[in-house]
Short mmCIF file of C-alpha atoms and ligand atoms in Angstrom, two decimals:
data_model
loop_
_atom_site.label_atom_id
_atom_site.label_comp_id
_atom_site.label_asym_id
_atom_site.label_seq_id
_atom_site.Cartn_x
_atom_site.Cartn_y
_atom_site.Cartn_z
CA MET A 1 0.10 0.23 0.14
CA SER A 2 1.53 3.21 -0.88
CA LYS A 3 2.49 5.74 1.83
CA GLN A 4 -0.22 8.17 0.70
CA LYS A 5 -3.14 6.13 0.79
CA GLU A 6 -1.98 4.51 4.02
CA LYS A 7 -2.13 7.94 5.65
CA LYS A 8 -5.47 8.46 4.22
CA GLU A 9 -7.08 5.74 5.76
CA LYS A 10 -4.97 6.43 8.78
CA ASN A 11 -7.37 9.98 8.55
CA ASP A 12 -10.41 8.29 7.67
CA LYS A 13 -10.04 5.88 10.65
CA LYS A 14 -9.59 8.91 12.95
CA LYS A 15 -12.78 10.84 11.46
CA LEU A 16 -15.73 10.93 13.54
CA GLN A 17 -18.20 7.50 12.54
CA LEU A 18 -21.96 9.20 12.78
CA ALA A 19 -25.14 8.08 11.70
CA PHE A 20 -28.37 9.49 11.31
CA TYR A 21 -31.97 7.72 11.92
CA TRP A 22 -35.79 9.03 10.94
CA ALA A 23 -38.32 6.96 12.80
CA ALA A 24 -41.91 8.87 13.39
CA SER A 25 -40.67 11.89 11.95
CA CYS A 26 -41.67 14.53 9.51
CA GLY A 27 -38.22 14.87 7.80
CA GLY A 28 -38.06 18.28 9.34
CA CYS A 29 -35.15 17.05 11.95
CA GLU A 30 -33.12 16.14 8.91
CA ILE A 31 -33.92 19.86 6.89
CA ALA A 32 -32.20 20.94 10.55
CA VAL A 33 -29.50 19.23 9.63
CA LEU A 34 -28.86 20.74 6.65
CA ASP A 35 -29.82 23.89 7.65
CA ILE A 36 -26.11 24.65 9.55
CA ASP A 37 -25.53 25.52 5.38
CA GLU A 38 -21.46 25.80 4.87
CA LYS A 39 -20.81 24.26 8.27
CA ILE A 40 -21.79 21.06 6.95
CA LEU A 41 -19.00 21.10 4.93
CA ASP A 42 -16.93 21.14 8.40
CA VAL A 43 -18.65 18.26 9.51
CA ALA A 44 -17.81 16.54 6.47
CA ALA A 45 -14.48 17.52 6.89
CA ILE A 46 -14.45 15.31 10.67
CA ALA A 47 -16.66 12.94 9.94
CA ASP A 48 -18.43 10.04 8.01
CA ILE A 49 -21.70 9.20 7.43
CA LEU A 50 -22.08 5.60 7.88
CA PHE A 51 -26.11 5.30 7.67
CA TRP A 52 -28.11 8.53 7.14
CA PRO A 53 -31.53 7.03 4.92
CA VAL A 54 -32.34 10.30 3.68
CA ALA A 55 -29.64 10.88 1.93
CA ILE A 56 -27.27 7.66 1.57
CA ASP A 57 -28.47 3.82 0.63
CA THR A 58 -26.89 2.00 3.36
CA LYS A 59 -29.13 -1.07 3.65
CA TYR A 60 -30.66 -1.91 6.99
CA LYS A 61 -28.58 -5.04 6.59
CA ASP A 62 -25.30 -2.73 6.37
CA VAL A 63 -25.84 -1.71 9.91
CA GLU A 64 -26.32 -5.20 10.91
CA ALA A 65 -23.04 -6.40 9.64
CA MET A 66 -21.32 -3.50 11.51
CA GLU A 67 -19.11 -4.19 14.82
CA ASP A 68 -21.36 -3.31 17.63
CA LYS A 69 -20.24 0.23 18.63
CA SER A 70 -18.59 1.37 15.45
CA ILE A 71 -20.64 4.40 14.99
CA ASP A 72 -19.49 6.86 17.46
CA VAL A 73 -22.45 8.98 17.45
CA CYS A 74 -26.39 8.16 16.50
CA PHE A 75 -28.42 11.54 16.05
CA PHE A 76 -32.06 9.85 15.62
CA ASN A 77 -35.16 12.18 15.22
CA GLY A 78 -38.73 11.07 15.43
CA SER A 79 -40.52 9.06 17.97
CA VAL A 80 -41.47 5.31 17.85
CA ARG A 81 -44.68 4.09 17.14
CA THR A 82 -43.67 0.82 14.61
CA GLU A 83 -42.02 -2.51 14.81
CA GLU A 84 -39.13 -0.81 12.14
CA GLN A 85 -38.36 2.03 14.19
CA GLU A 86 -38.44 0.20 17.54
CA HIS A 87 -36.12 -2.75 15.55
CA LEU A 88 -34.02 0.66 14.25
CA ALA A 89 -33.59 2.02 17.88
CA LYS A 90 -32.34 -1.47 19.37
CA LEU A 91 -30.10 -2.06 16.17
CA LEU A 92 -28.76 1.69 16.33
CA ARG A 93 -28.77 1.34 20.71
CA GLN A 94 -25.99 -1.84 19.55
CA LYS A 95 -23.62 -0.27 16.96
CA SER A 96 -23.56 3.19 18.59
CA LYS A 97 -21.36 4.64 21.49
CA PHE A 98 -23.50 7.39 21.91
CA LEU A 99 -27.41 7.80 21.00
CA VAL A 100 -28.51 11.49 20.83
CA ALA A 101 -31.96 11.58 21.01
CA PHE A 102 -32.55 14.78 18.11
CA GLY A 103 -35.55 16.91 18.37
CA ALA A 104 -38.47 16.73 20.20
CA CYS A 105 -40.06 13.58 18.43
CA ALA A 106 -37.42 11.71 19.85
CA VAL A 107 -36.56 13.58 23.21
CA ASN A 108 -40.72 13.72 23.92
CA GLY A 109 -42.84 11.98 21.28
CA GLY A 110 -43.18 15.03 19.85
CA ILE A 111 -46.51 15.92 17.56
CA PRO A 112 -47.17 12.21 16.47
CA GLY A 113 -47.28 11.39 20.63
CA LEU A 114 -50.57 13.33 20.51
CA ALA A 115 -52.18 10.12 18.65
CA ASN A 116 -52.11 8.75 22.41
CA VAL A 117 -55.47 10.16 22.95
CA ALA A 118 -56.58 7.16 20.46
CA ASN A 119 -55.47 3.62 19.11
CA ARG A 120 -54.14 1.87 16.12
CA ASP A 121 -57.85 1.49 14.93
CA GLU A 122 -59.30 4.56 16.06
CA VAL A 123 -55.84 6.50 14.14
CA PHE A 124 -56.70 4.15 10.86
CA LYS A 125 -60.11 5.13 10.84
CA VAL A 126 -59.26 8.99 10.36
CA ALA A 127 -56.35 8.19 8.16
CA TYR A 128 -57.70 5.57 5.87
CA LEU A 129 -61.73 5.36 6.59
CA ASP A 130 -63.28 8.50 7.79
CA ASN A 131 -61.70 10.83 5.85
CA PRO A 132 -62.87 13.08 2.95
CA SER A 133 -60.02 13.32 0.51
CA THR A 134 -59.29 9.46 0.82
CA GLU A 135 -61.53 7.48 -1.49
CA ASN A 136 -61.37 3.75 -0.05
CA LYS A 137 -64.16 1.88 -0.99
CA GLU A 138 -63.02 -1.59 -0.08
CA LYS A 139 -62.39 -0.19 3.16
CA VAL A 140 -58.69 -1.44 3.27
CA THR A 141 -56.24 -0.48 6.31
CA PRO A 142 -52.49 -1.47 6.75
CA LYS A 143 -51.89 -5.17 7.11
CA THR A 144 -49.09 -6.50 8.13
CA LYS A 145 -48.82 -9.55 5.68
CA VAL A 146 -51.02 -9.23 2.20
CA LYS A 147 -50.59 -12.16 -0.17
CA VAL A 148 -50.10 -11.07 -3.86
CA LYS A 149 -49.88 -12.93 -6.99
CA GLU A 150 -45.80 -12.71 -6.52
CA GLY A 151 -45.84 -13.62 -3.04
CA THR A 152 -46.39 -11.69 0.49
CA LEU A 153 -45.92 -8.25 1.02
CA THR A 154 -45.32 -7.47 4.83
CA LEU A 155 -45.55 -4.37 6.59
CA PRO A 156 -43.89 -3.12 10.11
CA SER A 157 -46.74 -3.88 12.86
CA PHE A 158 -48.00 -0.18 13.67
CA TYR A 159 -48.57 0.33 17.54
CA ASP A 160 -50.90 1.70 19.45
CA THR A 161 -48.65 3.84 21.66
CA VAL A 162 -46.40 6.36 20.46
CA LYS A 163 -43.06 6.26 22.65
CA SER A 164 -39.93 8.53 23.05
CA LEU A 165 -37.12 7.27 22.39
CA ASP A 166 -35.81 6.43 25.93
CA GLN A 167 -39.01 4.71 26.35
CA THR A 168 -37.49 2.15 23.84
CA VAL A 169 -33.86 2.45 24.67
CA ASP A 170 -30.88 3.78 26.59
CA VAL A 171 -30.29 7.02 25.17
CA ASP A 172 -27.15 8.99 26.30
CA TYR A 173 -28.21 12.57 25.06
CA TYR A 174 -30.87 15.03 23.99
CA LEU A 175 -31.34 17.93 22.20
CA PRO A 176 -34.68 19.06 21.79
CA GLY A 177 -36.30 21.67 19.92
CA CYS A 178 -38.58 21.23 16.66
CA PRO A 179 -36.22 20.85 15.24
CA PRO A 180 -33.58 21.82 16.80
CA THR A 181 -31.78 25.08 15.76
CA PRO A 182 -28.62 25.06 13.74
CA ASP A 183 -26.80 26.77 16.78
CA GLN A 184 -27.92 23.67 19.21
CA ILE A 185 -27.12 21.51 16.38
CA MET A 186 -23.24 22.98 16.52
CA THR A 187 -23.20 23.21 19.85
CA ALA A 188 -23.71 19.15 19.90
CA VAL A 189 -21.33 18.54 17.33
CA GLY A 190 -18.67 20.99 18.95
CA ALA A 191 -19.25 19.07 22.40
CA ILE A 192 -18.98 16.01 20.44
CA VAL A 193 -15.63 16.60 18.58
CA GLU A 194 -13.64 18.74 21.32
CA ASN A 195 -15.03 15.53 23.67
CA LYS A 196 -16.30 18.29 25.87
CA LEU A 197 -19.85 16.14 26.40
CA PRO A 198 -21.59 16.64 29.51
CA PRO A 199 -22.48 13.72 32.16
CA LYS A 200 -24.98 10.82 30.03
CA GLY A 201 -28.15 11.82 30.30
CA SER A 202 -27.93 14.99 29.84
CA ILE A 203 -29.87 17.66 27.84
CA ILE A 204 -27.94 19.89 25.50
CA GLY A 205 -29.53 23.26 26.12
CA PRO A 206 -29.59 25.69 28.75
CA LEU A 207 -31.06 25.81 32.24
CA LYS A 208 -33.01 28.49 31.40
CA SER A 209 -36.57 28.98 30.19
CA VAL A 210 -37.79 30.57 26.88
CA CYS A 211 -38.99 33.46 29.08
CA ASP A 212 -35.43 34.00 29.71
CA GLU A 213 -34.41 34.39 26.38
CA CYS A 214 -37.44 36.76 24.96
CA ARG A 215 -37.41 40.27 24.29
CA PHE A 216 -40.71 40.62 25.94
CA GLU A 217 -40.55 41.15 29.75
CA LYS A 218 -43.36 39.76 31.65
CA THR A 219 -45.30 41.71 34.15
CA GLU A 220 -47.52 41.01 36.96
CA LYS A 221 -50.20 41.63 34.71
CA LYS A 222 -53.59 39.64 35.27
CA ILE A 223 -56.14 38.92 32.25
CA LYS A 224 -59.60 37.78 31.86
CA GLN A 225 -59.76 36.42 28.44
CA ILE A 226 -57.45 34.11 26.66
CA LYS A 227 -57.53 34.27 22.65
CA ARG A 228 -56.18 32.62 20.19
CA VAL A 229 -53.60 34.56 17.98
CA TYR A 230 -56.31 35.26 14.80
CA GLU A 231 -58.84 37.23 17.01
CA VAL A 232 -55.97 39.82 18.59
CA GLU A 233 -56.62 42.76 15.88
CA LYS A 234 -53.05 44.20 17.15
CA ILE A 235 -50.41 41.99 18.45
CA GLU A 236 -48.54 44.24 21.03
CA ASP A 237 -44.90 44.54 21.45
CA LYS A 238 -45.36 43.23 25.15
CA CYS A 239 -45.38 39.86 26.34
CA LEU A 240 -48.09 37.39 24.70
CA LEU A 241 -49.40 35.87 27.73
CA GLU A 242 -50.69 38.97 28.73
CA GLN A 243 -51.96 40.20 25.90
CA GLY A 244 -54.39 36.82 26.40
CA ILE A 245 -52.71 34.53 24.26
CA ILE A 246 -51.64 31.30 25.69
CA CYS A 247 -47.64 31.29 25.18
CA LEU A 248 -45.70 28.59 26.40
CA GLY A 249 -42.38 30.19 27.15
CA PRO A 250 -42.75 30.06 31.26
CA ALA A 251 -42.74 26.07 31.16
CA THR A 252 -40.58 25.84 27.91
CA ARG A 253 -36.48 24.94 27.81
CA GLY A 254 -34.79 27.88 26.36
CA GLY A 255 -31.64 27.02 23.69
CA CYS A 256 -33.60 28.89 20.54
CA SER A 257 -33.28 32.10 21.39
CA ALA A 258 -36.67 32.51 21.80
CA ARG A 259 -37.27 32.35 17.78
CA CYS A 260 -41.16 32.55 17.57
CA LEU A 261 -41.18 35.39 19.80
CA ASP A 262 -39.10 37.22 17.49
CA ALA A 263 -41.82 36.71 14.57
CA ASN A 264 -44.67 37.96 17.28
CA MET A 265 -46.00 34.22 17.20
CA PRO A 266 -46.29 32.22 20.89
CA CYS A 267 -43.70 29.70 22.04
CA THR A 268 -45.52 26.07 21.40
CA GLY A 269 -43.10 24.68 23.60
CA CYS A 270 -40.90 22.64 21.35
CA GLY A 271 -37.70 23.17 23.69
CA GLY A 272 -39.78 20.51 26.41
CA PRO A 273 -39.79 20.88 29.67
CA THR A 274 -37.84 23.56 31.99
CA PRO A 275 -35.42 22.09 34.02
CA ASN A 276 -36.28 20.65 37.13
CA SER A 277 -39.83 20.56 35.54
CA LEU A 278 -41.55 17.02 35.62
CA ASP A 279 -44.25 18.05 33.71
CA GLN A 280 -44.72 21.00 31.03
CA GLY A 281 -48.46 20.86 30.54
CA ALA A 282 -48.94 20.87 34.47
CA LYS A 283 -46.13 23.71 34.82
CA MET A 284 -48.18 25.91 32.09
CA ILE A 285 -51.86 25.31 33.38
CA SER A 286 -49.83 26.53 37.12
CA ALA A 287 -48.61 29.85 35.31
CA LEU A 288 -51.84 30.30 33.17
CA ALA A 289 -54.37 29.75 36.59
CA SER A 290 -52.21 32.54 38.45
CA ILE A 291 -52.17 34.87 35.50
CA LEU A 292 -56.21 34.22 35.08
CA GLY A 293 -56.85 35.13 38.63
CA LEU A 294 -57.89 31.65 39.44
CA GLU A 295 -56.07 32.03 42.43
CA GLY A 296 -59.12 33.92 43.81
CA GLU A 297 -61.23 30.52 42.70
CA GLU A 298 -63.48 30.25 45.75
CA LYS A 299 -65.32 33.37 45.40
CA MET A 300 -66.04 32.63 41.83
CA SER A 301 -68.83 30.67 40.77
CA ASP A 302 -68.57 27.06 39.27
CA GLU A 303 -70.30 28.43 35.92
CA GLU A 304 -67.66 31.01 36.26
CA VAL A 305 -64.52 28.89 36.35
CA GLN A 306 -65.84 26.66 34.03
CA LYS A 307 -66.40 29.60 31.22
CA LEU A 308 -62.27 30.34 31.93
CA ILE A 309 -61.27 27.10 31.49
CA ASP A 310 -63.49 26.06 28.18
CA GLN A 311 -61.87 29.60 26.58
CA VAL A 312 -58.78 27.05 26.18
CA VAL A 313 -59.37 25.27 22.81
CA ASP A 314 -57.59 21.81 22.89
CA PRO A 315 -56.11 21.44 26.19
CA VAL A 316 -54.00 18.00 25.03
CA GLY A 317 -52.98 19.67 22.08
CA THR A 318 -52.03 23.40 23.56
CA PHE A 319 -50.17 22.05 26.90
CA TYR A 320 -48.51 18.47 25.79
CA LYS A 321 -48.13 19.67 21.64
CA TYR A 322 -44.54 17.96 21.78
CA GLY A 323 -44.28 15.87 25.26
CA LEU A 324 -47.44 13.86 25.69
CA PRO A 325 -45.84 10.57 25.75
CA THR A 326 -43.55 11.59 28.40
CA ALA A 327 -46.09 13.66 30.48
CA LEU A 328 -46.88 12.53 33.58
CA ILE A 329 -50.78 11.12 32.19
CA ASN A 330 -49.38 10.16 29.27
CA ARG A 331 -52.41 8.33 26.72
CA ARG A 332 -55.69 8.05 27.12
CA VAL A 333 -56.96 5.16 28.79
CA MET A 334 -58.91 2.65 25.94
CA GLN A 335 -60.97 -0.25 26.83
S1 SF4 B 1 -38.85 17.50 16.28
FE1 SF4 B 1 -39.85 18.61 14.79
S2 SF4 B 1 -38.82 18.94 12.97
FE2 SF4 B 1 -38.20 17.25 13.94
S3 SF4 B 1 -39.20 15.03 13.54
FE3 SF4 B 1 -40.43 15.65 15.00
S4 SF4 B 1 -42.34 17.12 14.23
FE4 SF4 B 1 -40.62 17.01 13.02
S1 SF4 B 2 -44.72 34.38 28.23
FE1 SF4 B 2 -44.01 34.33 25.92
S2 SF4 B 2 -44.23 36.52 25.72
FE2 SF4 B 2 -44.21 36.44 27.40
S3 SF4 B 2 -42.24 36.88 28.15
FE3 SF4 B 2 -42.74 34.36 28.35
S4 SF4 B 2 -41.66 33.81 26.11
FE4 SF4 B 2 -42.04 35.99 25.86
S1 SF4 B 3 -39.99 29.98 21.38
FE1 SF4 B 3 -41.09 27.86 21.78
S2 SF4 B 3 -41.75 26.89 20.50
FE2 SF4 B 3 -40.66 28.24 19.40
S3 SF4 B 3 -38.92 27.44 19.02
FE3 SF4 B 3 -38.58 28.15 21.14
S4 SF4 B 3 -39.22 26.68 22.43
FE4 SF4 B 3 -40.02 26.06 20.17
#
């Protein structure tokens, strides 16, 4: 072997061996990786990508043939809702030194996790049967095995419950956000490259809330009415919560530089619970109760209290948009 080739092989061996996988994902986390723009070239200079179904044609059998722990870091996005995703989560865990839950879906179950208010049959009913945009006269729903004249076709089974990655396998680090911002991604990559990783189990993000990063200041103003964004004629340049718009900033971990607020849109909670908070929705409900003046609840009639509560349209979707699977109450109890 020529010296040059030997040197190249040696350098290549030193490169980080990375993998990316998407499970129950919208693809946004994959795009977020490309959103780091030209920094992707810096990543390419120091890393080889061994597996990335959205971009390169590595087969599952190629991953199965890899030695255990031969992938240095696997970034896994999407939640786990099918047999195939569970298999890949277990396989990539086995093959990777570090497994990073990348994005809100992997970290807390994400938007797909809202399906935990239903089960598989109900999801299939809405997706394939009771759907104004779908014509399905034979009422066909996905089956794990279908016989066709060429043989038997198979599909992975679809589970009743959506899970976060760490409800399926052991996770080393968490990178929240829907999707994580380019800065958050580069912070994580930098920590890996410089071997400055925080303790196992850490969330790679600051120990503060979105309110701490928000350009608006919160005062002690109480509100009487909850409004949706479209109901507010003119959004003023002040805390949205104090204008009656539900903003999950007080209950959400920062790290995104409060980017939604820069666009005058409320935080919907994609950074997950604030540090030391067990349940993001419960924390937000408590923050909302105090600003709504529910502390004087004992002086209000049941009807008045109910009227205030009824103003929250879609409470599960509002308070647990990105994290129902990891909430204290994490699914509807089914018969
Ligand atoms: S975290 Fe957001 S962007 Fe990433 S896969 Fe889930 S829904 Fe898509
Ligand atoms: S509640 Fe929302 S708008 Fe108000 S300070 Fe916090 S993040 Fe900003
Ligand atoms: S402001 Fe809230 S919803 Fe928007 S990116 Fe930040 S954490 Fe996510």
